[in-house]
Amino acid sequence: IPRIGGGQRQAAVQPQSGDEIGIGQQDLEEFEGMLKELQAAYAAEDFRTLRQITTPEAMSYLAEEIGDNATQGLRNEVRDIHLVQGDVAEAWREGSDEYATVAMRYESIDVMRDRASGKLVSGDPDTLTETVEVWTFL
């Protein structure tokens, strides 16, 4: 199972009955690390890193979103991320591969800036916002 790490507060683990492989705190720490890595690569528009850590389908979505922002003269900045809670929806094995689908509730600073000037267009650079995303990890 991939990584999720760091953070000053421990995320709560909420395993569900569909967890065949026993997702634990260490797994959630690895997932948090991947969340941070993906958000940093997204903000830097680092397509190479994004391709390394996502499926082709997810990469296509992210590339389209980055392209749409660029066309509008915008750049998304997400930082100061920490996982608040990870709910395991399902975890299973296929051959030697292990998968986990996790609803991740996390806090971050999420703002949109003008690409040319860096001027704030939306969001609050001083206030954490909460987001929930569902990811499947291999």
PDB file of C-alpha atoms in Angstrom:
ATOM      1  CA  ILE A   1       0.000   0.000   0.000  1.00  0.00           C
ATOM      2  CA  PRO A   2       1.338   3.475  -0.837  1.00  0.00           C
ATOM      3  CA  ARG A   3       2.518   6.156   1.491  1.00  0.00           C
ATOM      4  CA  ILE A   4       0.823   8.802   3.659  1.00  0.00           C
ATOM      5  CA  GLY A   5       2.961  10.645   6.165  1.00  0.00           C
ATOM      6  CA  GLY A   6       3.802  13.367   8.570  1.00  0.00           C
ATOM      7  CA  GLY A   7       1.465  15.910   9.980  1.00  0.00           C
ATOM      8  CA  GLN A   8       1.333  17.156  13.512  1.00  0.00           C
ATOM      9  CA  ARG A   9      -1.944  15.444  14.351  1.00  0.00           C
ATOM     10  CA  GLN A  10      -2.748  11.787  13.917  1.00  0.00           C
ATOM     11  CA  ALA A  11      -5.589  11.024  11.550  1.00  0.00           C
ATOM     12  CA  ALA A  12      -8.397   8.845  12.812  1.00  0.00           C
ATOM     13  CA  VAL A  13      -8.691   5.419  11.177  1.00  0.00           C
ATOM     14  CA  GLN A  14     -12.223   4.265  10.460  1.00  0.00           C
ATOM     15  CA  PRO A  15     -11.978   0.732   9.018  1.00  0.00           C
ATOM     16  CA  GLN A  16     -15.085  -0.710   7.456  1.00  0.00           C
ATOM     17  CA  SER A  17     -16.207  -4.310   7.069  1.00  0.00           C
ATOM     18  CA  GLY A  18     -14.891  -4.397   3.471  1.00  0.00           C
ATOM     19  CA  ASP A  19     -11.266  -4.161   4.678  1.00  0.00           C
ATOM     20  CA  GLU A  20      -9.747  -7.508   3.700  1.00  0.00           C
ATOM     21  CA  ILE A  21      -6.133  -6.421   4.248  1.00  0.00           C
ATOM     22  CA  GLY A  22      -6.243  -4.492   7.536  1.00  0.00           C
ATOM     23  CA  ILE A  23      -5.495  -0.842   6.758  1.00  0.00           C
ATOM     24  CA  GLY A  24      -3.852   0.769   9.768  1.00  0.00           C
ATOM     25  CA  GLN A  25      -2.330   4.030  10.994  1.00  0.00           C
ATOM     26  CA  GLN A  26       0.931   3.485   9.097  1.00  0.00           C
ATOM     27  CA  ASP A  27      -1.027   3.073   5.857  1.00  0.00           C
ATOM     28  CA  LEU A  28      -2.936   6.303   6.505  1.00  0.00           C
ATOM     29  CA  GLU A  29       0.362   8.094   7.120  1.00  0.00           C
ATOM     30  CA  GLU A  30       1.563   6.837   3.724  1.00  0.00           C
ATOM     31  CA  PHE A  31      -1.694   7.956   2.078  1.00  0.00           C
ATOM     32  CA  GLU A  32      -1.278  11.417   3.603  1.00  0.00           C
ATOM     33  CA  GLY A  33       2.255  11.578   2.196  1.00  0.00           C
ATOM     34  CA  MET A  34       0.931  10.749  -1.265  1.00  0.00           C
ATOM     35  CA  LEU A  35      -1.801  13.361  -0.900  1.00  0.00           C
ATOM     36  CA  LYS A  36       0.853  15.966  -0.074  1.00  0.00           C
ATOM     37  CA  GLU A  37       3.092  14.782  -2.926  1.00  0.00           C
ATOM     38  CA  LEU A  38       0.245  14.948  -5.430  1.00  0.00           C
ATOM     39  CA  GLN A  39      -0.887  18.409  -4.297  1.00  0.00           C
ATOM     40  CA  ALA A  40       2.698  19.743  -4.462  1.00  0.00           C
ATOM     41  CA  ALA A  41       3.156  18.317  -7.973  1.00  0.00           C
ATOM     42  CA  TYR A  42      -0.227  19.709  -9.013  1.00  0.00           C
ATOM     43  CA  ALA A  43       0.598  23.212  -7.730  1.00  0.00           C
ATOM     44  CA  ALA A  44       3.997  23.071  -9.482  1.00  0.00           C
ATOM     45  CA  GLU A  45       2.333  21.711 -12.628  1.00  0.00           C
ATOM     46  CA  ASP A  46       4.882  18.880 -12.488  1.00  0.00           C
ATOM     47  CA  PHE A  47       3.378  16.492 -15.027  1.00  0.00           C
ATOM     48  CA  ARG A  48       6.254  14.015 -14.700  1.00  0.00           C
ATOM     49  CA  THR A  49       5.619  13.440 -10.991  1.00  0.00           C
ATOM     50  CA  LEU A  50       1.857  13.388 -11.479  1.00  0.00           C
ATOM     51  CA  ARG A  51       2.248  10.654 -14.130  1.00  0.00           C
ATOM     52  CA  GLN A  52       4.431   8.614 -11.749  1.00  0.00           C
ATOM     53  CA  ILE A  53       1.939   8.610  -8.888  1.00  0.00           C
ATOM     54  CA  THR A  54      -1.432   8.439 -10.669  1.00  0.00           C
ATOM     55  CA  THR A  55      -3.246   6.186 -13.093  1.00  0.00           C
ATOM     56  CA  PRO A  56      -3.527   7.363 -16.716  1.00  0.00           C
ATOM     57  CA  GLU A  57      -7.207   8.194 -16.098  1.00  0.00           C
ATOM     58  CA  ALA A  58      -6.458  10.329 -13.030  1.00  0.00           C
ATOM     59  CA  MET A  59      -3.553  11.984 -14.845  1.00  0.00           C
ATOM     60  CA  SER A  60      -5.843  12.887 -17.742  1.00  0.00           C
ATOM     61  CA  TYR A  61      -8.283  14.580 -15.358  1.00  0.00           C
ATOM     62  CA  LEU A  62      -5.515  16.504 -13.555  1.00  0.00           C
ATOM     63  CA  ALA A  63      -3.876  17.600 -16.814  1.00  0.00           C
ATOM     64  CA  GLU A  64      -7.211  18.843 -18.132  1.00  0.00           C
ATOM     65  CA  GLU A  65      -7.859  20.788 -14.921  1.00  0.00           C
ATOM     66  CA  ILE A  66      -4.373  22.366 -14.981  1.00  0.00           C
ATOM     67  CA  GLY A  67      -4.845  23.221 -18.675  1.00  0.00           C
ATOM     68  CA  ASP A  68      -8.234  24.835 -18.019  1.00  0.00           C
ATOM     69  CA  ASN A  69      -6.715  26.938 -15.229  1.00  0.00           C
ATOM     70  CA  ALA A  70      -3.805  27.971 -17.471  1.00  0.00           C
ATOM     71  CA  THR A  71      -6.200  28.980 -20.261  1.00  0.00           C
ATOM     72  CA  GLN A  72      -7.970  31.244 -17.758  1.00  0.00           C
ATOM     73  CA  GLY A  73      -4.630  32.668 -16.588  1.00  0.00           C
ATOM     74  CA  LEU A  74      -4.899  30.973 -13.191  1.00  0.00           C
ATOM     75  CA  ARG A  75      -2.749  28.725 -11.025  1.00  0.00           C
ATOM     76  CA  ASN A  76      -4.057  26.672  -8.081  1.00  0.00           C
ATOM     77  CA  GLU A  77      -1.979  26.624  -4.908  1.00  0.00           C
ATOM     78  CA  VAL A  78      -2.702  24.037  -2.220  1.00  0.00           C
ATOM     79  CA  ARG A  79      -0.440  23.864   0.832  1.00  0.00           C
ATOM     80  CA  ASP A  80      -0.307  23.153   4.575  1.00  0.00           C
ATOM     81  CA  ILE A  81      -2.140  19.869   4.082  1.00  0.00           C
ATOM     82  CA  HIS A  82      -2.923  17.496   6.890  1.00  0.00           C
ATOM     83  CA  LEU A  83      -5.195  14.488   6.989  1.00  0.00           C
ATOM     84  CA  VAL A  84      -7.975  14.808   9.554  1.00  0.00           C
ATOM     85  CA  GLN A  85      -9.630  11.433   8.977  1.00  0.00           C
ATOM     86  CA  GLY A  86      -9.361   8.482   6.633  1.00  0.00           C
ATOM     87  CA  ASP A  87     -12.363   6.210   6.191  1.00  0.00           C
ATOM     88  CA  VAL A  88     -11.583   2.912   4.511  1.00  0.00           C
ATOM     89  CA  ALA A  89     -14.454   2.159   2.158  1.00  0.00           C
ATOM     90  CA  GLU A  90     -12.938  -1.051   0.864  1.00  0.00           C
ATOM     91  CA  ALA A  91      -9.586  -2.838   0.814  1.00  0.00           C
ATOM     92  CA  TRP A  92      -8.855  -5.978  -1.179  1.00  0.00           C
ATOM     93  CA  ARG A  93      -6.268  -8.168  -2.901  1.00  0.00           C
ATOM     94  CA  GLU A  94      -5.997  -9.035  -6.570  1.00  0.00           C
ATOM     95  CA  GLY A  95      -3.201 -11.533  -6.984  1.00  0.00           C
ATOM     96  CA  SER A  96      -0.165 -10.019  -5.268  1.00  0.00           C
ATOM     97  CA  ASP A  97      -1.541  -6.455  -5.480  1.00  0.00           C
ATOM     98  CA  GLU A  98      -3.361  -4.787  -2.591  1.00  0.00           C
ATOM     99  CA  TYR A  99      -5.875  -1.965  -3.090  1.00  0.00           C
ATOM    100  CA  ALA A 100      -7.589   0.406  -0.688  1.00  0.00           C
ATOM    101  CA  THR A 101     -10.329   2.923  -1.411  1.00  0.00           C
ATOM    102  CA  VAL A 102     -10.226   5.636   1.224  1.00  0.00           C
ATOM    103  CA  ALA A 103     -12.332   8.736   1.822  1.00  0.00           C
ATOM    104  CA  MET A 104      -9.800  11.296   2.998  1.00  0.00           C
ATOM    105  CA  ARG A 105     -10.977  14.345   4.897  1.00  0.00           C
ATOM    106  CA  TYR A 106      -8.164  16.859   5.022  1.00  0.00           C
ATOM    107  CA  GLU A 107      -7.487  20.501   5.765  1.00  0.00           C
ATOM    108  CA  SER A 108      -5.373  22.768   3.577  1.00  0.00           C
ATOM    109  CA  ILE A 109      -4.820  26.290   2.365  1.00  0.00           C
ATOM    110  CA  ASP A 110      -6.374  26.288  -1.120  1.00  0.00           C
ATOM    111  CA  VAL A 111      -6.194  29.436  -3.228  1.00  0.00           C
ATOM    112  CA  MET A 112      -6.328  30.434  -6.869  1.00  0.00           C
ATOM    113  CA  ARG A 113      -3.790  32.981  -8.111  1.00  0.00           C
ATOM    114  CA  ASP A 114      -3.266  34.966 -11.284  1.00  0.00           C
ATOM    115  CA  ARG A 115      -0.506  33.191 -13.250  1.00  0.00           C
ATOM    116  CA  ALA A 116       1.272  36.380 -14.282  1.00  0.00           C
ATOM    117  CA  SER A 117       1.107  38.533 -11.165  1.00  0.00           C
ATOM    118  CA  GLY A 118       0.574  35.964  -8.390  1.00  0.00           C
ATOM    119  CA  LYS A 119      -2.324  38.101  -7.173  1.00  0.00           C
ATOM    120  CA  LEU A 120      -4.951  36.268  -5.140  1.00  0.00           C
ATOM    121  CA  VAL A 121      -8.092  35.587  -7.198  1.00  0.00           C
ATOM    122  CA  SER A 122     -10.023  33.345  -4.785  1.00  0.00           C
ATOM    123  CA  GLY A 123      -9.592  31.573  -1.477  1.00  0.00           C
ATOM    124  CA  ASP A 124      -8.012  32.748   1.772  1.00  0.00           C
ATOM    125  CA  PRO A 125      -4.237  32.280   2.135  1.00  0.00           C
ATOM    126  CA  ASP A 126      -4.546  32.368   5.934  1.00  0.00           C
ATOM    127  CA  THR A 127      -7.521  30.072   6.563  1.00  0.00           C
ATOM    128  CA  LEU A 128      -7.612  26.289   6.354  1.00  0.00           C
ATOM    129  CA  THR A 129     -10.481  24.773   4.403  1.00  0.00           C
ATOM    130  CA  GLU A 130     -11.738  21.210   4.630  1.00  0.00           C
ATOM    131  CA  THR A 131     -11.953  18.894   1.641  1.00  0.00           C
ATOM    132  CA  VAL A 132     -13.089  15.285   1.210  1.00  0.00           C
ATOM    133  CA  GLU A 133     -11.745  13.190  -1.662  1.00  0.00           C
ATOM    134  CA  VAL A 134     -12.071   9.474  -2.342  1.00  0.00           C
ATOM    135  CA  TRP A 135      -8.895   7.833  -3.643  1.00  0.00           C
ATOM    136  CA  THR A 136      -8.025   4.260  -4.505  1.00  0.00           C
ATOM    137  CA  PHE A 137      -4.447   3.301  -3.655  1.00  0.00           C
ATOM    138  CA  LEU A 138      -2.414   0.396  -5.004  1.00  0.00           C
TER     139      LEU A 138
END
